[in-house]
């Protein structure tokens, strides 16, 4: 029998499958917010358009932009698969939908320079079909491959212009070789300031957001010469663990009733505080 232990942080956002709040920061000045940046949200694992009630809630909270994940592309040789599954819901009045395309997390994804042109062409056609002004790419690039990733991004940015290229980033990349090239290859960077701690066994699993770590890493982004915005978590997550407390992954869609009443699972209480 496997056990389910919910790792809960932040605010539960009931009308999104998964959402992360973006905090806008002026480029090169991590302690100074831009004058009037509207709040924005990152939406994952959802294919249905906003309901009227949700749209009203967004307007009430002043949300003008949603970074909406369309799906994932995977490299096969010098070509890419998954484009037929990329989906953007119908436009919502007064809310801009920024399409987000995720590249498969494997290091080999961007290991073949010959595939850059095919990816750039695919994304250029996608921008034309969606008639968007900004496209965001999401890829968990290994540190050692950051220069190679920056090279690929430069080609993509040139191909999709005048569409702006926004790129998600890992918070620690200012310490990595190739960071300057990365900054020059995009119109916007969105570093994610969560999940920054090493994962230990479940009883000592780190929180999504560590204030001390964020305070240490955010000033590093003063080196960034490109406009950037800090990604902060505002969601609830469920992690599935095996009997040895090894994380098997996260459950994207779930209900409290599923966790509490599923006869195949066991909900363990949090460990006592030391």
PDB file of C-alpha atoms in Angstrom:
ATOM      1  CA  UNK A   1       0.000   0.000   0.000  1.00  0.00           C
ATOM      2  CA  UNK A   2       1.310   3.430  -0.870  1.00  0.00           C
ATOM      3  CA  UNK A   3       0.665   6.441   1.306  1.00  0.00           C
ATOM      4  CA  UNK A   4      -0.390   9.919   0.302  1.00  0.00           C
ATOM      5  CA  UNK A   5       0.891  12.855   2.268  1.00  0.00           C
ATOM      6  CA  UNK A   6      -0.221  16.285   1.247  1.00  0.00           C
ATOM      7  CA  UNK A   7       2.426  18.989   1.372  1.00  0.00           C
ATOM      8  CA  UNK A   8       0.324  22.131   1.796  1.00  0.00           C
ATOM      9  CA  UNK A   9       1.577  25.705   1.522  1.00  0.00           C
ATOM     10  CA  UNK A  10       0.133  29.037   0.439  1.00  0.00           C
ATOM     11  CA  UNK A  11      -3.468  29.699  -0.447  1.00  0.00           C
ATOM     12  CA  UNK A  12      -5.771  27.133  -2.024  1.00  0.00           C
ATOM     13  CA  UNK A  13      -6.882  28.444  -5.416  1.00  0.00           C
ATOM     14  CA  UNK A  14     -10.056  26.496  -6.055  1.00  0.00           C
ATOM     15  CA  UNK A  15     -10.714  27.774  -9.560  1.00  0.00           C
ATOM     16  CA  UNK A  16      -7.362  26.811 -11.029  1.00  0.00           C
ATOM     17  CA  UNK A  17      -5.906  23.348 -11.280  1.00  0.00           C
ATOM     18  CA  UNK A  18      -2.560  24.934 -10.486  1.00  0.00           C
ATOM     19  CA  UNK A  19      -1.612  28.572 -10.378  1.00  0.00           C
ATOM     20  CA  UNK A  20       1.437  30.536  -9.320  1.00  0.00           C
ATOM     21  CA  UNK A  21       1.393  34.273  -8.649  1.00  0.00           C
ATOM     22  CA  UNK A  22       3.941  36.452 -10.451  1.00  0.00           C
ATOM     23  CA  UNK A  23       5.435  39.370  -8.572  1.00  0.00           C
ATOM     24  CA  UNK A  24       6.708  42.028 -10.963  1.00  0.00           C
ATOM     25  CA  UNK A  25      10.190  43.369 -10.197  1.00  0.00           C
ATOM     26  CA  UNK A  26      12.034  46.126 -12.023  1.00  0.00           C
ATOM     27  CA  UNK A  27      14.957  44.767 -14.035  1.00  0.00           C
ATOM     28  CA  UNK A  28      18.217  45.229 -12.166  1.00  0.00           C
ATOM     29  CA  UNK A  29      16.511  46.442  -9.001  1.00  0.00           C
ATOM     30  CA  UNK A  30      15.196  43.480  -6.977  1.00  0.00           C
ATOM     31  CA  UNK A  31      14.126  45.701  -4.075  1.00  0.00           C
ATOM     32  CA  UNK A  32      12.045  48.056  -6.221  1.00  0.00           C
ATOM     33  CA  UNK A  33       8.704  47.042  -7.711  1.00  0.00           C
ATOM     34  CA  UNK A  34       7.587  48.594 -10.986  1.00  0.00           C
ATOM     35  CA  UNK A  35       5.180  51.476 -10.678  1.00  0.00           C
ATOM     36  CA  UNK A  36       1.917  49.739 -11.477  1.00  0.00           C
ATOM     37  CA  UNK A  37       2.339  46.122 -12.549  1.00  0.00           C
ATOM     38  CA  UNK A  38      -0.969  44.281 -12.756  1.00  0.00           C
ATOM     39  CA  UNK A  39      -1.094  40.949 -10.929  1.00  0.00           C
ATOM     40  CA  UNK A  40      -0.594  37.922 -13.143  1.00  0.00           C
ATOM     41  CA  UNK A  41      -1.125  34.193 -12.729  1.00  0.00           C
ATOM     42  CA  UNK A  42       0.435  31.080 -14.194  1.00  0.00           C
ATOM     43  CA  UNK A  43      -2.142  28.418 -15.113  1.00  0.00           C
ATOM     44  CA  UNK A  44      -1.223  24.739 -15.596  1.00  0.00           C
ATOM     45  CA  UNK A  45      -3.082  21.500 -16.254  1.00  0.00           C
ATOM     46  CA  UNK A  46      -6.254  23.120 -17.458  1.00  0.00           C
ATOM     47  CA  UNK A  47      -7.899  22.974 -20.884  1.00  0.00           C
ATOM     48  CA  UNK A  48     -11.308  24.464 -20.095  1.00  0.00           C
ATOM     49  CA  UNK A  49     -11.879  28.200 -20.574  1.00  0.00           C
ATOM     50  CA  UNK A  50     -12.669  30.499 -17.687  1.00  0.00           C
ATOM     51  CA  UNK A  51     -16.213  30.535 -16.434  1.00  0.00           C
ATOM     52  CA  UNK A  52     -18.075  33.812 -16.085  1.00  0.00           C
ATOM     53  CA  UNK A  53     -17.660  33.568 -12.314  1.00  0.00           C
ATOM     54  CA  UNK A  54     -13.897  33.072 -12.622  1.00  0.00           C
ATOM     55  CA  UNK A  55     -13.550  35.961 -15.073  1.00  0.00           C
ATOM     56  CA  UNK A  56     -15.447  38.193 -12.666  1.00  0.00           C
ATOM     57  CA  UNK A  57     -13.159  37.120  -9.802  1.00  0.00           C
ATOM     58  CA  UNK A  58     -10.086  37.977 -11.868  1.00  0.00           C
ATOM     59  CA  UNK A  59     -11.463  41.409 -12.707  1.00  0.00           C
ATOM     60  CA  UNK A  60     -12.303  42.010  -9.054  1.00  0.00           C
ATOM     61  CA  UNK A  61      -8.697  41.312  -8.068  1.00  0.00           C
ATOM     62  CA  UNK A  62      -7.244  43.383 -10.895  1.00  0.00           C
ATOM     63  CA  UNK A  63      -5.732  40.448 -12.797  1.00  0.00           C
ATOM     64  CA  UNK A  64      -4.967  41.431 -16.375  1.00  0.00           C
ATOM     65  CA  UNK A  65      -2.710  38.588 -17.498  1.00  0.00           C
ATOM     66  CA  UNK A  66      -2.721  34.779 -17.352  1.00  0.00           C
ATOM     67  CA  UNK A  67       0.353  32.766 -18.333  1.00  0.00           C
ATOM     68  CA  UNK A  68      -1.491  29.730 -19.726  1.00  0.00           C
ATOM     69  CA  UNK A  69       0.376  26.469 -20.306  1.00  0.00           C
ATOM     70  CA  UNK A  70      -0.624  24.959 -23.665  1.00  0.00           C
ATOM     71  CA  UNK A  71       1.208  21.661 -23.349  1.00  0.00           C
ATOM     72  CA  UNK A  72       4.620  20.048 -23.830  1.00  0.00           C
ATOM     73  CA  UNK A  73       6.877  19.556 -26.836  1.00  0.00           C
ATOM     74  CA  UNK A  74       9.333  16.662 -27.010  1.00  0.00           C
ATOM     75  CA  UNK A  75      12.267  16.310 -29.396  1.00  0.00           C
ATOM     76  CA  UNK A  76      12.468  13.283 -31.697  1.00  0.00           C
ATOM     77  CA  UNK A  77      15.659  13.508 -33.691  1.00  0.00           C
ATOM     78  CA  UNK A  78      15.621  16.970 -35.249  1.00  0.00           C
ATOM     79  CA  UNK A  79      11.821  17.276 -35.123  1.00  0.00           C
ATOM     80  CA  UNK A  80       9.330  17.945 -32.360  1.00  0.00           C
ATOM     81  CA  UNK A  81       6.201  16.100 -31.261  1.00  0.00           C
ATOM     82  CA  UNK A  82       3.198  17.300 -29.283  1.00  0.00           C
ATOM     83  CA  UNK A  83       2.361  20.387 -31.331  1.00  0.00           C
ATOM     84  CA  UNK A  84      -1.061  18.976 -32.243  1.00  0.00           C
ATOM     85  CA  UNK A  85      -1.975  18.920 -28.540  1.00  0.00           C
ATOM     86  CA  UNK A  86      -1.090  22.531 -27.787  1.00  0.00           C
ATOM     87  CA  UNK A  87      -4.307  24.197 -26.710  1.00  0.00           C
ATOM     88  CA  UNK A  88      -5.248  27.739 -25.728  1.00  0.00           C
ATOM     89  CA  UNK A  89      -8.790  28.400 -24.486  1.00  0.00           C
ATOM     90  CA  UNK A  90     -11.058  31.096 -25.825  1.00  0.00           C
ATOM     91  CA  UNK A  91     -10.059  34.652 -25.050  1.00  0.00           C
ATOM     92  CA  UNK A  92     -11.558  36.330 -22.021  1.00  0.00           C
ATOM     93  CA  UNK A  93     -12.573  39.967 -22.003  1.00  0.00           C
ATOM     94  CA  UNK A  94     -10.058  42.246 -20.262  1.00  0.00           C
ATOM     95  CA  UNK A  95      -7.646  39.354 -19.565  1.00  0.00           C
ATOM     96  CA  UNK A  96      -4.596  38.703 -21.756  1.00  0.00           C
ATOM     97  CA  UNK A  97      -3.674  35.042 -22.212  1.00  0.00           C
ATOM     98  CA  UNK A  98       0.062  34.511 -22.669  1.00  0.00           C
ATOM     99  CA  UNK A  99       0.683  31.071 -24.233  1.00  0.00           C
ATOM    100  CA  UNK A 100       3.286  28.992 -22.386  1.00  0.00           C
ATOM    101  CA  UNK A 101       4.950  26.064 -24.144  1.00  0.00           C
ATOM    102  CA  UNK A 102       6.875  23.611 -21.994  1.00  0.00           C
ATOM    103  CA  UNK A 103       9.807  21.662 -23.398  1.00  0.00           C
ATOM    104  CA  UNK A 104      10.228  18.115 -22.128  1.00  0.00           C
ATOM    105  CA  UNK A 105      12.392  18.106 -19.013  1.00  0.00           C
ATOM    106  CA  UNK A 106      15.019  15.629 -20.303  1.00  0.00           C
ATOM    107  CA  UNK A 107      18.537  17.095 -20.708  1.00  0.00           C
ATOM    108  CA  UNK A 108      18.629  15.688 -24.253  1.00  0.00           C
ATOM    109  CA  UNK A 109      15.783  18.035 -25.235  1.00  0.00           C
ATOM    110  CA  UNK A 110      18.103  20.845 -26.280  1.00  0.00           C
ATOM    111  CA  UNK A 111      21.228  18.749 -26.864  1.00  0.00           C
ATOM    112  CA  UNK A 112      20.867  18.762 -30.667  1.00  0.00           C
ATOM    113  CA  UNK A 113      21.559  22.184 -32.286  1.00  0.00           C
ATOM    114  CA  UNK A 114      20.204  20.874 -35.594  1.00  0.00           C
ATOM    115  CA  UNK A 115      16.742  20.809 -33.993  1.00  0.00           C
ATOM    116  CA  UNK A 116      16.794  24.522 -33.126  1.00  0.00           C
ATOM    117  CA  UNK A 117      15.532  25.653 -36.516  1.00  0.00           C
ATOM    118  CA  UNK A 118      12.656  23.163 -36.491  1.00  0.00           C
ATOM    119  CA  UNK A 119      11.621  24.337 -33.022  1.00  0.00           C
ATOM    120  CA  UNK A 120      11.907  27.998 -33.996  1.00  0.00           C
ATOM    121  CA  UNK A 121       9.778  27.409 -37.086  1.00  0.00           C
ATOM    122  CA  UNK A 122       7.156  25.489 -35.137  1.00  0.00           C
ATOM    123  CA  UNK A 123       6.896  28.230 -32.499  1.00  0.00           C
ATOM    124  CA  UNK A 124       6.762  30.933 -35.173  1.00  0.00           C
ATOM    125  CA  UNK A 125       3.791  29.217 -36.820  1.00  0.00           C
ATOM    126  CA  UNK A 126       2.160  28.789 -33.411  1.00  0.00           C
ATOM    127  CA  UNK A 127       2.498  32.514 -32.692  1.00  0.00           C
ATOM    128  CA  UNK A 128       0.870  33.281 -36.028  1.00  0.00           C
ATOM    129  CA  UNK A 129      -2.002  30.915 -35.328  1.00  0.00           C
ATOM    130  CA  UNK A 130      -2.588  32.317 -31.835  1.00  0.00           C
ATOM    131  CA  UNK A 131      -2.013  35.936 -32.897  1.00  0.00           C
ATOM    132  CA  UNK A 132      -0.115  36.541 -29.663  1.00  0.00           C
ATOM    133  CA  UNK A 133       2.263  39.346 -28.743  1.00  0.00           C
ATOM    134  CA  UNK A 134       4.272  37.292 -26.235  1.00  0.00           C
ATOM    135  CA  UNK A 135       5.229  33.622 -26.100  1.00  0.00           C
ATOM    136  CA  UNK A 136       6.687  32.010 -22.999  1.00  0.00           C
ATOM    137  CA  UNK A 137       8.956  28.947 -22.971  1.00  0.00           C
ATOM    138  CA  UNK A 138       9.377  26.740 -19.906  1.00  0.00           C
ATOM    139  CA  UNK A 139      12.279  24.305 -19.604  1.00  0.00           C
ATOM    140  CA  UNK A 140      14.159  22.977 -16.567  1.00  0.00           C
ATOM    141  CA  UNK A 141      17.545  23.313 -18.197  1.00  0.00           C
ATOM    142  CA  UNK A 142      20.452  21.608 -16.404  1.00  0.00           C
ATOM    143  CA  UNK A 143      23.027  24.182 -15.272  1.00  0.00           C
ATOM    144  CA  UNK A 144      25.762  22.698 -17.451  1.00  0.00           C
ATOM    145  CA  UNK A 145      23.635  23.187 -20.588  1.00  0.00           C
ATOM    146  CA  UNK A 146      22.644  26.811 -19.965  1.00  0.00           C
ATOM    147  CA  UNK A 147      24.938  28.223 -22.701  1.00  0.00           C
ATOM    148  CA  UNK A 148      23.464  25.729 -25.199  1.00  0.00           C
ATOM    149  CA  UNK A 149      19.945  26.701 -24.113  1.00  0.00           C
ATOM    150  CA  UNK A 150      20.741  30.396 -24.506  1.00  0.00           C
ATOM    151  CA  UNK A 151      21.954  29.704 -28.039  1.00  0.00           C
ATOM    152  CA  UNK A 152      18.699  27.936 -28.913  1.00  0.00           C
ATOM    153  CA  UNK A 153      16.633  30.728 -27.371  1.00  0.00           C
ATOM    154  CA  UNK A 154      18.484  33.339 -29.411  1.00  0.00           C
ATOM    155  CA  UNK A 155      17.487  31.588 -32.626  1.00  0.00           C
ATOM    156  CA  UNK A 156      13.888  31.219 -31.484  1.00  0.00           C
ATOM    157  CA  UNK A 157      13.657  34.865 -30.461  1.00  0.00           C
ATOM    158  CA  UNK A 158      14.935  35.994 -33.834  1.00  0.00           C
ATOM    159  CA  UNK A 159      12.500  33.726 -35.687  1.00  0.00           C
ATOM    160  CA  UNK A 160       9.323  34.673 -33.784  1.00  0.00           C
ATOM    161  CA  UNK A 161       9.981  38.450 -33.765  1.00  0.00           C
ATOM    162  CA  UNK A 162       8.176  40.810 -33.392  1.00  0.00           C
ATOM    163  CA  UNK A 163       6.517  38.471 -30.854  1.00  0.00           C
ATOM    164  CA  UNK A 164       8.284  38.877 -27.512  1.00  0.00           C
ATOM    165  CA  UNK A 165      10.011  35.843 -25.991  1.00  0.00           C
ATOM    166  CA  UNK A 166       9.478  35.262 -22.273  1.00  0.00           C
ATOM    167  CA  UNK A 167      11.484  32.481 -20.612  1.00  0.00           C
ATOM    168  CA  UNK A 168      11.044  30.859 -17.213  1.00  0.00           C
ATOM    169  CA  UNK A 169      14.249  30.425 -15.231  1.00  0.00           C
ATOM    170  CA  UNK A 170      15.646  28.752 -12.157  1.00  0.00           C
ATOM    171  CA  UNK A 171      16.392  31.112  -9.289  1.00  0.00           C
ATOM    172  CA  UNK A 172      20.042  30.089  -8.972  1.00  0.00           C
ATOM    173  CA  UNK A 173      21.026  30.683 -12.599  1.00  0.00           C
ATOM    174  CA  UNK A 174      22.830  34.013 -11.924  1.00  0.00           C
ATOM    175  CA  UNK A 175      25.587  31.828 -10.424  1.00  0.00           C
ATOM    176  CA  UNK A 176      25.809  29.619 -13.541  1.00  0.00           C
ATOM    177  CA  UNK A 177      28.065  30.041 -16.572  1.00  0.00           C
ATOM    178  CA  UNK A 178      25.987  31.249 -19.497  1.00  0.00           C
ATOM    179  CA  UNK A 179      23.693  33.509 -17.464  1.00  0.00           C
ATOM    180  CA  UNK A 180      24.693  36.648 -19.369  1.00  0.00           C
ATOM    181  CA  UNK A 181      23.992  34.889 -22.663  1.00  0.00           C
ATOM    182  CA  UNK A 182      20.614  33.780 -21.335  1.00  0.00           C
ATOM    183  CA  UNK A 183      19.679  37.345 -20.418  1.00  0.00           C
ATOM    184  CA  UNK A 184      20.563  38.522 -23.912  1.00  0.00           C
ATOM    185  CA  UNK A 185      18.517  35.778 -25.572  1.00  0.00           C
ATOM    186  CA  UNK A 186      15.074  36.750 -24.206  1.00  0.00           C
ATOM    187  CA  UNK A 187      12.819  39.769 -23.855  1.00  0.00           C
ATOM    188  CA  UNK A 188      11.761  38.728 -20.357  1.00  0.00           C
ATOM    189  CA  UNK A 189      12.906  36.227 -17.730  1.00  0.00           C
ATOM    190  CA  UNK A 190      10.648  34.738 -15.072  1.00  0.00           C
ATOM    191  CA  UNK A 191      12.728  33.071 -12.335  1.00  0.00           C
ATOM    192  CA  UNK A 192      10.793  30.728 -10.060  1.00  0.00           C
ATOM    193  CA  UNK A 193      11.554  31.364  -6.399  1.00  0.00           C
ATOM    194  CA  UNK A 194      10.096  28.166  -5.003  1.00  0.00           C
ATOM    195  CA  UNK A 195      11.130  24.535  -4.605  1.00  0.00           C
ATOM    196  CA  UNK A 196      14.641  25.796  -3.894  1.00  0.00           C
ATOM    197  CA  UNK A 197      15.471  23.452  -1.028  1.00  0.00           C
ATOM    198  CA  UNK A 198      16.814  19.937  -1.378  1.00  0.00           C
ATOM    199  CA  UNK A 199      14.161  17.261  -0.937  1.00  0.00           C
ATOM    200  CA  UNK A 200      14.826  15.010   2.025  1.00  0.00           C
ATOM    201  CA  UNK A 201      12.536  12.275   3.272  1.00  0.00           C
ATOM    202  CA  UNK A 202       8.910  13.244   3.700  1.00  0.00           C
ATOM    203  CA  UNK A 203       9.191  14.054   7.412  1.00  0.00           C
ATOM    204  CA  UNK A 204      11.856  16.652   6.630  1.00  0.00           C
ATOM    205  CA  UNK A 205      10.559  17.793   3.269  1.00  0.00           C
ATOM    206  CA  UNK A 206      11.279  21.473   2.701  1.00  0.00           C
ATOM    207  CA  UNK A 207       8.465  23.985   2.190  1.00  0.00           C
ATOM    208  CA  UNK A 208       7.624  25.285  -1.259  1.00  0.00           C
ATOM    209  CA  UNK A 209       8.772  28.752  -0.300  1.00  0.00           C
ATOM    210  CA  UNK A 210      11.706  29.418   2.021  1.00  0.00           C
ATOM    211  CA  UNK A 211      11.976  33.058   3.042  1.00  0.00           C
ATOM    212  CA  UNK A 212      15.680  32.830   3.898  1.00  0.00           C
ATOM    213  CA  UNK A 213      16.558  31.219   0.559  1.00  0.00           C
ATOM    214  CA  UNK A 214      14.502  33.706  -1.445  1.00  0.00           C
ATOM    215  CA  UNK A 215      16.110  36.625   0.396  1.00  0.00           C
ATOM    216  CA  UNK A 216      19.509  35.194  -0.517  1.00  0.00           C
ATOM    217  CA  UNK A 217      18.807  34.439  -4.177  1.00  0.00           C
ATOM    218  CA  UNK A 218      16.604  37.327  -5.300  1.00  0.00           C
ATOM    219  CA  UNK A 219      19.370  39.988  -5.013  1.00  0.00           C
ATOM    220  CA  UNK A 220      21.488  37.889  -7.388  1.00  0.00           C
ATOM    221  CA  UNK A 221      19.086  38.901 -10.136  1.00  0.00           C
ATOM    222  CA  UNK A 222      20.350  42.468  -9.972  1.00  0.00           C
ATOM    223  CA  UNK A 223      22.863  41.196 -12.556  1.00  0.00           C
ATOM    224  CA  UNK A 224      20.084  40.528 -15.038  1.00  0.00           C
ATOM    225  CA  UNK A 225      20.063  43.104 -17.830  1.00  0.00           C
ATOM    226  CA  UNK A 226      16.681  41.917 -19.124  1.00  0.00           C
ATOM    227  CA  UNK A 227      13.303  42.742 -17.601  1.00  0.00           C
ATOM    228  CA  UNK A 228      12.387  40.001 -15.122  1.00  0.00           C
ATOM    229  CA  UNK A 229       9.507  39.010 -12.875  1.00  0.00           C
ATOM    230  CA  UNK A 230       9.682  36.770  -9.826  1.00  0.00           C
ATOM    231  CA  UNK A 231       7.471  33.692  -9.731  1.00  0.00           C
ATOM    232  CA  UNK A 232       6.067  32.913  -6.280  1.00  0.00           C
ATOM    233  CA  UNK A 233       3.857  29.938  -5.300  1.00  0.00           C
ATOM    234  CA  UNK A 234       0.233  30.290  -4.347  1.00  0.00           C
ATOM    235  CA  UNK A 235      -1.075  26.747  -4.682  1.00  0.00           C
ATOM    236  CA  UNK A 236      -1.634  23.499  -2.829  1.00  0.00           C
ATOM    237  CA  UNK A 237       0.338  20.418  -3.805  1.00  0.00           C
ATOM    238  CA  UNK A 238      -0.036  16.698  -3.172  1.00  0.00           C
ATOM    239  CA  UNK A 239       3.082  14.529  -3.300  1.00  0.00           C
ATOM    240  CA  UNK A 240       2.836  10.743  -3.659  1.00  0.00           C
ATOM    241  CA  UNK A 241       5.460   8.714  -1.761  1.00  0.00           C
ATOM    242  CA  UNK A 242       6.301   5.043  -1.736  1.00  0.00           C
ATOM    243  CA  UNK A 243       6.919   2.915   1.351  1.00  0.00           C
ATOM    244  CA  UNK A 244      10.540   4.119   1.508  1.00  0.00           C
ATOM    245  CA  UNK A 245       9.440   7.772   1.464  1.00  0.00           C
ATOM    246  CA  UNK A 246      10.711   8.240  -2.079  1.00  0.00           C
ATOM    247  CA  UNK A 247       8.727  10.859  -3.956  1.00  0.00           C
ATOM    248  CA  UNK A 248       6.938   9.387  -6.987  1.00  0.00           C
ATOM    249  CA  UNK A 249       5.669  12.744  -8.251  1.00  0.00           C
ATOM    250  CA  UNK A 250       2.819  15.184  -7.730  1.00  0.00           C
ATOM    251  CA  UNK A 251      -0.881  14.665  -8.366  1.00  0.00           C
ATOM    252  CA  UNK A 252      -2.058  17.376 -10.736  1.00  0.00           C
ATOM    253  CA  UNK A 253      -5.811  17.066 -10.234  1.00  0.00           C
ATOM    254  CA  UNK A 254      -7.285  15.918  -6.938  1.00  0.00           C
ATOM    255  CA  UNK A 255     -10.072  16.503  -4.454  1.00  0.00           C
ATOM    256  CA  UNK A 256      -9.993  16.418  -0.672  1.00  0.00           C
ATOM    257  CA  UNK A 257     -12.610  13.668  -0.774  1.00  0.00           C
ATOM    258  CA  UNK A 258     -10.270  11.542  -2.903  1.00  0.00           C
ATOM    259  CA  UNK A 259      -7.494  11.785  -0.348  1.00  0.00           C
ATOM    260  CA  UNK A 260      -9.660  11.240   2.696  1.00  0.00           C
ATOM    261  CA  UNK A 261     -11.908   8.432   1.510  1.00  0.00           C
ATOM    262  CA  UNK A 262      -9.862   6.522  -1.073  1.00  0.00           C
ATOM    263  CA  UNK A 263      -9.539   2.975   0.363  1.00  0.00           C
ATOM    264  CA  UNK A 264      -6.194   2.452  -1.414  1.00  0.00           C
ATOM    265  CA  UNK A 265      -4.521   5.343   0.301  1.00  0.00           C
ATOM    266  CA  UNK A 266      -3.492   6.221   3.821  1.00  0.00           C
ATOM    267  CA  UNK A 267      -3.317   9.805   5.001  1.00  0.00           C
ATOM    268  CA  UNK A 268      -0.514  10.195   7.512  1.00  0.00           C
ATOM    269  CA  UNK A 269      -0.552  13.133   9.928  1.00  0.00           C
ATOM    270  CA  UNK A 270       2.367  15.556   9.790  1.00  0.00           C
ATOM    271  CA  UNK A 271       5.328  14.618  11.991  1.00  0.00           C
ATOM    272  CA  UNK A 272       5.561  16.229  15.448  1.00  0.00           C
ATOM    273  CA  UNK A 273       7.656  19.346  15.679  1.00  0.00           C
ATOM    274  CA  UNK A 274      11.053  18.916  17.214  1.00  0.00           C
TER     275      UNK A 274
END
